[in-house]
Amino acid sequence: MALIDTINPLLTTGWAKGDAGWSLKDYEARGGYKQLRRVLESKMSQDDLIAEVKKSVLRGRGGAGFPTGLKWSFMPKAAPVKYVVCNTDEGEPGTFKDRDLMRFDPHSVIEGMIIAGYAVGAKAGYNYIHGEIFETYQRFEEALDQARAAGYLGDNILGSGFSFDLFAHHGWGAYICGEETGLLESIEGKKGQPRFKPPFPANFGLYGKPTTINNTETFAAIPFILGMGGEAYLNLGKPNNGGTKLFSVSGHVNRPGNFEVPMGTPFAKLLEMAGGMRGGRKLKAVIPGGSSAPVLPGDVIMDCTMDYDSIAKAGSMLGSGAVIVMDETVCMVKALERLSYFYYEESCGQCTPCREGSGWLYRVVHRIEHGEGRPEDLDLLNRVTDNMMGKTICALADAAAFPVRSFIKHFQGEFEYHIENKKCLVDPEVQRMGSGFFKAGNV
Amino acid sequence: MVEIEIDGKTLQVEDGSTVIEAAHKLGTYIPHFCYHKKLSIAANCRMCLVQVEKAPKPMPACATTVTNGMKVFTHSDLAVKAQKAVMEFLLINHPLDCPICDQGGECQLQDLAVGYGESASKYEEEKRVVPDKDLGPLVATDMTRCINCTRCVRFTAEIAGFQELGQSYRGERAEVMPFIGKTVDTELSGNIIDLCPVGALTSKPFRFSARTWELSRRKSVSPHDGLGSNLIVQTKHDKVLRVLPLENEDINECWLSDKERFSYQGLGSADRLTKPMVKQGGEWKEVDWNVALDYAAHALRDVATTHGGAAIGGLLSPHSTVEELYLAQKLLRGLGSDSVDFRLRQSDFSADGKRAGIPSLGMKIADISGLDRVLVVGSFLRKDHPLIAQRLRQSAKKGAQVCILHSANDELLINLTARAVAAPSQLPALLAQVVKAVCALKGASADAALSALTVSAEAQAIAQSLASGSNTAVLLGNFAQQHPQAATLQALAGQLAKALGGKFGFLGEAANSVGGYVAKAVPSGSGLNAAAMLKDSRQAYVVLGAEPELDCADGALALAALKKSAVTVVLTPFKSPAMLDYAAVLLPVAPFSETSGSFVNTEGRVQSFYAAAKPLGEARPGWKVLRVLGNLLAINGFEFNSSEDVRSEALGAQAEFVSGLDNGLEGVRLDLSAAGGAVERVADVPIHFADALVRRAPALQKAADSAVPTARMNSAMLKKFGLDAGQLAKVGAGGTAKANLVAQLDAGLPDGVVRISAAHATTLALGPMSAVLSVEKA
């Protein structure tokens, strides 16, 4: 099933009620490529187009939440060669929205990218697709062929004189290639390692040329924004948090999956849409924005609405909208051990603090989980994270540090119990019960 | 210019400078590992984090560009806390094996750990172990010590021109390694040892032989190519154990070629001659100095008396010091001979007597970096002049256009704008085409001799590149200087430079390629040049520092002439079986490290140096030996008390550069004839066979550049001779088969050419470097 539930579907119009077909004719049947046609036929000015996107207050859906219109406006006008790049290297644990977007509605991404290319004056684009979703990559290639055959891509699109071509590029699964400059390096055929910024991609991007790089969901939103107008899109959400957002809800809920809801929807509502807690158990904690976001205790998140500002105020990040729900059967030490292993494994190894620190964090958490913790370990972990944060080229060191700090901050007692008693506070039997294989019901 | 403040001190720096550059200007040290002024910015070690006002996070000084009014704090709490944090991370997986690490005592990590590290580690987990890599015979690895700064990686990619190292794997498992099954083969590989801030990359030949603080250090000058790289020679108990670059931005920058860095191993070779020897009744005897000198003096005097002074010839190595060359020629002239020469590999001497002055680079070495158009003529540039190639590589990256005209198509790792390749005999005509095309483009009148030429597309492309520049130069390489029509090439280069309003000059082959002229070590009057005195063999020879069979243009001829002579007096640091065969007296003279002396490099810069060690055994500085010989022969003007005295007489008043340099040529008739049809030999002098010292350096002899010479040719030539690559070819010169060599495909070579290296025992029998060859399947 494509989408579990939605309030006010927008991006998911085509597949909210089941797979309505991903191909060009299906997309066109539901109004696809109309906005591209309108932009080209009306010879809309680049400035007007960017202004419309700015009005929508569309914020980057990849995790950082940077205003999209503003990002586009950074592109130097005079540069002869520019690129548009789509980041579908969806590797953040807990996130699986772009996968479905690409699977069920690839043409919305293509249309969004062509319009973006028009807006920033690029003649070529790349979509970097996560290596583990190879079928999706293959489908996207097919969609590109369809779009090319229909004259939406290539030279002189729809007779407008505007030319743009788009290429798919699949990665091999490195998390760091989802960092935008690591992604650019990877497209260039180099090892995926983030670049020092500045210069930012808008000045020195792919092959050293000005480049706009956005998330899949961001591009997919563009046709809909143009369709309804920036202001109407903004009004779907709340001020400074425009539009709707796809949330990937996973963990101890009855109906895990993707949900499209307006920005500002209460977490409680989202949880309810996801069928509530499994087995009616108590909500213990939620990671609201992918594994890099600080964890929030259940009672804190229950008071939040799902938008950038509310989650930030609660001390975490909306990130990519990956909501990981944990119930009372979870041992927070074990959960953190798994997360820390991920960052230890995925650090690119470029910057000293991350290369050395991510392994240090994992080893200490691993020790605590395995009954070899020491009383001074929690201070040590806090100190190591403190030494990692804000000292590296990209944000991976911070991403490795946030879970450690937030888990210890909110669940310190559980960590102390573990160190003192050399075992979990949550009985292993209870843990086993919670982690049993769960089959999602047919919705 | 922008004004910034660092730790309360204000200064003006250029727009686009980085904070670390600004701090260095102020003399403020910011700790760093990955930053290196000659390499691109990586910003990965994070050691140089500093506080910048208004920035929420500490910023890397190496990658942060200055802005007007920026306030930087390098020692604030925030900065120091960040620096200490990074140091802790660097040390957690670093082995504490300083006591057995060659880098100990000269280790950046060790030094900075004193300032920024804690006395005990908080890290109690298992440490990382990284497998070592085989990088070849010169660089040893202890990869567990690596801090992943990637300086070595960036060096191979950016300075050496081909990325031979990379960082594989991710995160904590990241490892610097070469390509699978490959080693680091660049002729500049040793520099990664200097660049490595820890003991991950150390010198294989030097390994475990001394601690850095036990070594005495002396400034010196490289005795190899014409660049005159500045060296720090390090010794222990009067043995040279290591050579490092002495930074000189005008010459070698902070680099050394592997030849310059590792040739010192030859100083301790078993071939070293440590006692004077004379041959009596066919038997070699070690004798005292006075006996040997008496013997030599009498033998030379006898020849001079019986046959006249002109019967003596002097073959002097261009790697000898100015003092030695000067005294040697003075000695020969005192004996009545004008036949003295140091240009041993030259074959065309028709420019002699027509030169306006001493041939040299014609500009400063540092000026090369400022050229916007360069034509290199006849040069195995990367191997003959590794650091000049490096300069041109950097220039090309910054937009300069570099072209080459040559008889081989070796990969220069320079982004070339155009290249033209032709058989040696065609080279003058090809260069003449470039001259003609440039004259046409510039509206200048070309030499009448060029009127019949048709300009080829390659020559036109080169001409167009050159004509579009404003600061051009034509550089004649070793191959052009050794060419049988060298004078024509020089004359054409002169015409080309004139038409372009640019410069032209020679890339000096040896340490004293200019100094030899200054020291008058060239024939005058009726004296014979190096080729003539071998062709028309002499009764006696004085050989200084050379192994003529390997160092002359025609080794076979040299060997025959020396064998035929009645007396050959050899002043040499090394003995060889060939020498024992042809010589009558062997006088052990000190190599460059054991004598004071001077080299005049290719730009005409005088560089004097002192001995770094005492002479081995009874070897003595060459200038002293020659002085005593002069005294024994009762030649006037040999009353020198120091090498400085000799230098003053040879070079006149002490100046940084010698005077009298001029590449002008008067009255050379252009020889554009091309011998067609025959199989021409293209002979390079491989980098590690070029002189007596490097030939004896064991580690270098194991390097990729020291492969045994082969017969290289293109596929058409292989087909012509019915050969497959890898098969043995019987190569002859002058009618009879002389050498069996493995045939090798070299697709870049022109038709009609077989490339066979010179300066090697296996190819000695083939005679002249420019021989006409016969090839058949063996």
Tab-separated table of N, CA and C in Angstrom, chain B residues 105-203:
chain	number	residue	atom	x	y	z
B	105	GLY	N	61.106	12.787	17.316
B	105	GLY	CA	62.069	13.875	17.377
B	105	GLY	C	61.899	14.876	16.263
B	106	GLU	N	61.188	14.501	15.208
B	106	GLU	CA	60.900	15.443	14.128
B	106	GLU	C	59.470	15.238	13.665
B	107	CYS	N	58.609	14.962	14.651
B	107	CYS	CA	57.231	14.598	14.354
B	107	CYS	C	56.316	15.753	14.747
B	108	GLN	N	55.509	16.181	13.776
B	108	GLN	CA	54.586	17.277	14.051
B	108	GLN	C	53.565	16.887	15.121
B	109	LEU	N	53.141	15.631	15.062
B	109	LEU	CA	52.141	15.185	16.035
B	109	LEU	C	52.749	15.146	17.433
B	110	GLN	N	53.971	14.654	17.508
B	110	GLN	CA	54.654	14.584	18.790
B	110	GLN	C	54.847	15.994	19.357
B	111	ASP	N	55.297	16.898	18.491
B	111	ASP	CA	55.548	18.268	18.938
B	111	ASP	C	54.268	18.928	19.439
B	112	LEU	N	53.211	18.801	18.640
B	112	LEU	CA	51.974	19.478	19.012
B	112	LEU	C	51.296	18.807	20.201
B	113	ALA	N	51.554	17.509	20.370
B	113	ALA	CA	50.969	16.811	21.512
B	113	ALA	C	51.510	17.384	22.815
B	114	VAL	N	52.733	17.890	22.766
B	114	VAL	CA	53.311	18.512	23.958
B	114	VAL	C	52.484	19.738	24.341
B	115	GLY	N	52.067	20.488	23.344
B	115	GLY	CA	51.336	21.709	23.628
B	115	GLY	C	49.847	21.516	23.834
B	116	TYR	N	49.268	20.527	23.160
B	116	TYR	CA	47.809	20.435	23.157
B	116	TYR	C	47.274	19.114	23.698
B	117	GLY	N	48.164	18.211	24.023
B	117	GLY	CA	47.700	16.903	24.479
B	117	GLY	C	47.680	16.813	25.992
B	118	GLU	N	46.950	15.816	26.489
B	118	GLU	CA	46.941	15.540	27.915
B	118	GLU	C	48.056	14.545	28.210
B	119	SER	N	48.403	14.445	29.490
B	119	SER	CA	49.490	13.518	29.804
B	119	SER	C	49.013	12.075	29.798
B	120	ALA	N	47.723	11.868	29.977
B	120	ALA	CA	47.226	10.499	29.916
B	120	ALA	C	45.981	10.461	29.057
B	121	SER	N	45.754	9.334	28.419
B	121	SER	CA	44.619	9.213	27.516
B	121	SER	C	43.382	8.744	28.263
B	122	LYS	N	42.226	9.275	27.866
B	122	LYS	CA	40.954	8.809	28.438
B	122	LYS	C	40.398	7.653	27.615
B	123	TYR	N	41.103	7.333	26.540
B	123	TYR	CA	40.592	6.303	25.631
B	123	TYR	C	41.050	4.946	26.104
B	124	GLU	N	40.099	4.101	26.461
B	124	GLU	CA	40.490	2.796	26.989
B	124	GLU	C	39.963	1.653	26.142
B	125	GLU	N	39.527	1.988	24.932
B	125	GLU	CA	39.018	0.931	24.058
B	125	GLU	C	40.181	0.385	23.221
B	126	GLU	N	39.855	-0.578	22.392
B	126	GLU	CA	40.894	-1.171	21.559
B	126	GLU	C	41.343	-0.185	20.484
B	127	LYS	N	42.617	-0.167	20.196
B	127	LYS	CA	43.126	0.767	19.196
B	127	LYS	C	43.106	0.165	17.797
B	128	ARG	N	43.097	1.048	16.855
B	128	ARG	CA	43.053	0.640	15.456
B	128	ARG	C	44.427	0.154	14.971
B	129	VAL	N	44.403	-0.863	14.149
B	129	VAL	CA	45.635	-1.331	13.492
B	129	VAL	C	45.391	-1.299	11.991
B	130	VAL	N	46.310	-0.744	11.258
B	130	VAL	CA	46.133	-0.614	9.809
B	130	VAL	C	47.272	-1.348	9.108
B	131	PRO	N	46.947	-2.215	8.162
B	131	PRO	CA	48.010	-2.962	7.476
B	131	PRO	C	48.944	-2.027	6.710
B	132	ASP	N	50.225	-2.348	6.723
B	132	ASP	CA	51.195	-1.546	5.990
B	132	ASP	C	51.068	-1.797	4.493
B	133	LYS	N	51.602	-0.852	3.729
B	133	LYS	CA	51.495	-0.925	2.279
B	133	LYS	C	52.910	-0.986	1.689
B	134	ASP	N	53.013	-1.608	0.530
B	134	ASP	CA	54.291	-1.602	-0.169
B	134	ASP	C	54.271	-0.471	-1.183
B	135	LEU	N	55.023	0.580	-0.880
B	135	LEU	CA	55.052	1.727	-1.790
B	135	LEU	C	56.305	1.732	-2.656
B	136	GLY	N	57.069	0.639	-2.608
B	136	GLY	CA	58.278	0.586	-3.417
B	136	GLY	C	59.530	0.652	-2.554
B	137	PRO	N	60.698	0.778	-3.202
B	137	PRO	CA	61.964	0.664	-2.464
B	137	PRO	C	62.359	1.917	-1.678
B	138	LEU	N	61.611	2.994	-1.812
B	138	LEU	CA	62.066	4.256	-1.222
B	138	LEU	C	61.282	4.687	0.006
B	139	VAL	N	59.997	4.385	0.017
B	139	VAL	CA	59.153	4.881	1.113
B	139	VAL	C	58.647	3.712	1.945
B	140	ALA	N	58.963	3.763	3.234
B	140	ALA	CA	58.498	2.734	4.156
B	140	ALA	C	57.180	3.197	4.783
B	141	THR	N	56.315	2.249	5.127
B	141	THR	CA	55.037	2.645	5.726
B	141	THR	C	54.838	2.014	7.100
B	142	ASP	N	54.182	2.769	7.971
B	142	ASP	CA	53.659	2.265	9.234
B	142	ASP	C	52.272	2.863	9.342
B	143	MET	N	51.345	2.282	8.602
B	143	MET	CA	50.068	2.965	8.382
B	143	MET	C	49.221	3.116	9.639
B	144	THR	N	49.538	2.339	10.663
B	144	THR	CA	48.792	2.506	11.910
B	144	THR	C	49.008	3.909	12.472
B	145	ARG	N	50.153	4.504	12.124
B	145	ARG	CA	50.443	5.849	12.635
B	145	ARG	C	49.745	6.946	11.834
B	146	CYS	N	49.162	6.580	10.699
B	146	CYS	CA	48.608	7.586	9.785
B	146	CYS	C	47.457	8.342	10.437
B	147	ILE	N	47.464	9.663	10.284
B	147	ILE	CA	46.358	10.468	10.811
B	147	ILE	C	45.440	10.950	9.690
B	148	ASN	N	45.573	10.349	8.517
B	148	ASN	CA	44.660	10.629	7.400
B	148	ASN	C	44.581	12.101	7.000
B	149	CYS	N	45.714	12.776	7.056
B	149	CYS	CA	45.699	14.187	6.659
B	149	CYS	C	45.636	14.334	5.140
B	150	THR	N	45.964	13.265	4.428
B	150	THR	CA	45.930	13.194	2.954
B	150	THR	C	46.907	14.125	2.244
B	151	ARG	N	47.931	14.577	2.965
B	151	ARG	CA	48.951	15.376	2.280
B	151	ARG	C	49.606	14.573	1.162
B	152	CYS	N	49.923	13.302	1.449
B	152	CYS	CA	50.603	12.470	0.456
B	152	CYS	C	49.715	12.231	-0.748
B	153	VAL	N	48.416	12.058	-0.464
B	153	VAL	CA	47.462	11.827	-1.554
B	153	VAL	C	47.431	13.057	-2.457
B	154	ARG	N	47.319	14.205	-1.833
B	154	ARG	CA	47.243	15.439	-2.618
B	154	ARG	C	48.559	15.702	-3.339
B	155	PHE	N	49.675	15.323	-2.724
B	155	PHE	CA	50.962	15.529	-3.390
B	155	PHE	C	51.039	14.769	-4.705
B	156	THR	N	50.676	13.483	-4.657
B	156	THR	CA	50.804	12.707	-5.895
B	156	THR	C	49.875	13.265	-6.970
B	157	ALA	N	48.693	13.670	-6.566
B	157	ALA	CA	47.741	14.171	-7.556
B	157	ALA	C	48.149	15.546	-8.077
B	158	GLU	N	48.582	16.408	-7.187
B	158	GLU	CA	48.731	17.815	-7.573
B	158	GLU	C	50.164	18.175	-7.982
B	159	ILE	N	51.135	17.701	-7.248
B	159	ILE	CA	52.518	18.103	-7.532
B	159	ILE	C	53.172	17.114	-8.499
B	160	ALA	N	53.040	15.814	-8.177
B	160	ALA	CA	53.663	14.819	-9.055
B	160	ALA	C	52.832	14.607	-10.320
B	161	GLY	N	51.556	15.003	-10.289
B	161	GLY	CA	50.764	15.007	-11.511
B	161	GLY	C	49.944	13.762	-11.778
B	162	PHE	N	50.113	12.731	-10.985
B	162	PHE	CA	49.314	11.521	-11.189
B	162	PHE	C	48.996	10.926	-9.828
B	163	GLN	N	47.717	10.763	-9.550
B	163	GLN	CA	47.332	10.304	-8.221
B	163	GLN	C	47.661	8.837	-8.032
B	164	GLU	N	48.722	8.591	-7.289
B	164	GLU	CA	49.124	7.201	-7.050
B	164	GLU	C	48.676	6.705	-5.682
B	165	LEU	N	48.180	7.632	-4.852
B	165	LEU	CA	47.689	7.255	-3.529
B	165	LEU	C	46.265	7.756	-3.384
B	166	GLY	N	45.494	7.060	-2.593
B	166	GLY	CA	44.134	7.515	-2.334
B	166	GLY	C	43.716	7.053	-0.961
B	167	GLN	N	42.596	7.595	-0.489
B	167	GLN	CA	42.087	7.159	0.804
B	167	GLN	C	40.924	6.232	0.541
B	168	SER	N	41.107	4.979	0.909
B	168	SER	CA	40.039	4.008	0.693
B	168	SER	C	39.308	3.731	2.002
B	169	TYR	N	38.175	3.120	1.884
B	169	TYR	CA	37.317	2.778	3.021
B	169	TYR	C	36.824	4.043	3.716
B	170	ARG	N	35.965	3.795	4.707
B	170	ARG	CA	35.296	4.922	5.341
B	170	ARG	C	35.647	5.009	6.811
B	171	GLY	N	35.331	6.175	7.362
B	171	GLY	CA	35.364	6.384	8.797
B	171	GLY	C	36.676	5.969	9.418
B	172	GLU	N	36.544	5.299	10.557
B	172	GLU	CA	37.719	4.872	11.293
B	172	GLU	C	38.567	3.880	10.500
B	173	ARG	N	37.942	3.237	9.508
B	173	ARG	CA	38.682	2.253	8.718
B	173	ARG	C	39.354	2.879	7.501
B	174	ALA	N	39.245	4.187	7.383
B	174	ALA	CA	39.859	4.855	6.229
B	174	ALA	C	41.360	4.583	6.213
B	175	GLU	N	41.858	4.264	5.035
B	175	GLU	CA	43.286	3.961	4.895
B	175	GLU	C	43.818	4.638	3.651
B	176	VAL	N	45.013	5.167	3.782
B	176	VAL	CA	45.686	5.688	2.597
B	176	VAL	C	46.427	4.519	1.959
B	177	MET	N	46.226	4.351	0.662
B	177	MET	CA	46.876	3.218	-0.006
B	177	MET	C	47.104	3.512	-1.486
B	178	PRO	N	48.041	2.772	-2.090
B	178	PRO	CA	48.219	2.920	-3.539
B	178	PRO	C	47.195	2.047	-4.254
B	179	PHE	N	47.162	2.121	-5.558
B	179	PHE	CA	46.302	1.213	-6.306
B	179	PHE	C	46.737	-0.215	-6.015
B	180	ILE	N	45.783	-1.123	-6.095
B	180	ILE	CA	46.075	-2.508	-5.715
B	180	ILE	C	47.213	-3.064	-6.571
B	181	GLY	N	48.224	-3.569	-5.900
B	181	GLY	CA	49.354	-4.162	-6.607
B	181	GLY	C	50.329	-3.154	-7.187
B	182	LYS	N	50.088	-1.863	-6.937
B	182	LYS	CA	50.981	-0.842	-7.490
B	182	LYS	C	51.792	-0.202	-6.369
B	183	THR	N	52.880	0.412	-6.756
B	183	THR	CA	53.686	1.160	-5.801
B	183	THR	C	53.644	2.639	-6.211
B	184	VAL	N	54.318	3.462	-5.428
B	184	VAL	CA	54.390	4.877	-5.795
B	184	VAL	C	55.654	5.055	-6.618
B	185	ASP	N	55.485	5.312	-7.901
B	185	ASP	CA	56.620	5.271	-8.822
B	185	ASP	C	57.041	6.635	-9.336
B	186	THR	N	56.415	7.688	-8.898
B	186	THR	CA	56.809	9.004	-9.383
B	186	THR	C	58.263	9.302	-9.029
B	187	GLU	N	58.918	10.059	-9.876
B	187	GLU	CA	60.312	10.436	-9.616
B	187	GLU	C	60.410	11.441	-8.474
B	188	LEU	N	59.257	11.823	-7.918
B	188	LEU	CA	59.251	12.774	-6.801
B	188	LEU	C	58.755	12.119	-5.511
B	189	SER	N	58.722	10.780	-5.481
B	189	SER	CA	58.011	10.087	-4.401
B	189	SER	C	58.535	10.405	-3.008
B	190	GLY	N	59.824	10.651	-2.887
B	190	GLY	CA	60.401	10.878	-1.564
B	190	GLY	C	59.803	12.064	-0.833
B	191	ASN	N	59.226	12.987	-1.561
B	191	ASN	CA	58.658	14.167	-0.905
B	191	ASN	C	57.500	13.833	0.020
B	192	ILE	N	56.835	12.703	-0.230
B	192	ILE	CA	55.724	12.358	0.658
B	192	ILE	C	56.243	12.002	2.048
B	193	ILE	N	57.519	11.638	2.127
B	193	ILE	CA	58.113	11.373	3.441
B	193	ILE	C	58.189	12.681	4.224
B	194	ASP	N	58.663	13.731	3.546
B	194	ASP	CA	58.747	15.033	4.212
B	194	ASP	C	57.366	15.557	4.572
B	195	LEU	N	56.419	15.310	3.677
B	195	LEU	CA	55.079	15.869	3.889
B	195	LEU	C	54.354	15.183	5.035
B	196	CYS	N	54.622	13.898	5.223
B	196	CYS	CA	53.907	13.148	6.257
B	196	CYS	C	54.211	13.752	7.627
B	197	PRO	N	53.186	14.228	8.323
B	197	PRO	CA	53.437	14.897	9.603
B	197	PRO	C	53.693	13.910	10.736
B	198	VAL	N	53.500	12.626	10.458
B	198	VAL	CA	53.748	11.599	11.472
B	198	VAL	C	54.702	10.564	10.882
B	199	GLY	N	54.843	9.448	11.538
B	199	GLY	CA	55.789	8.432	11.066
B	199	GLY	C	55.150	7.367	10.207
B	200	ALA	N	54.060	7.715	9.512
B	200	ALA	CA	53.412	6.720	8.654
B	200	ALA	C	54.245	6.456	7.411
B	201	LEU	N	54.827	7.507	6.865
B	201	LEU	CA	55.680	7.369	5.691
B	201	LEU	C	57.088	7.808	6.089
B	202	THR	N	58.008	6.885	6.045
B	202	THR	CA	59.387	7.230	6.386
B	202	THR	C	60.305	6.729	5.282
B	203	SER	N	61.549	7.159	5.360
B	203	SER	CA	62.507	6.795	4.325
B	203	SER	C	62.965	5.354	4.507
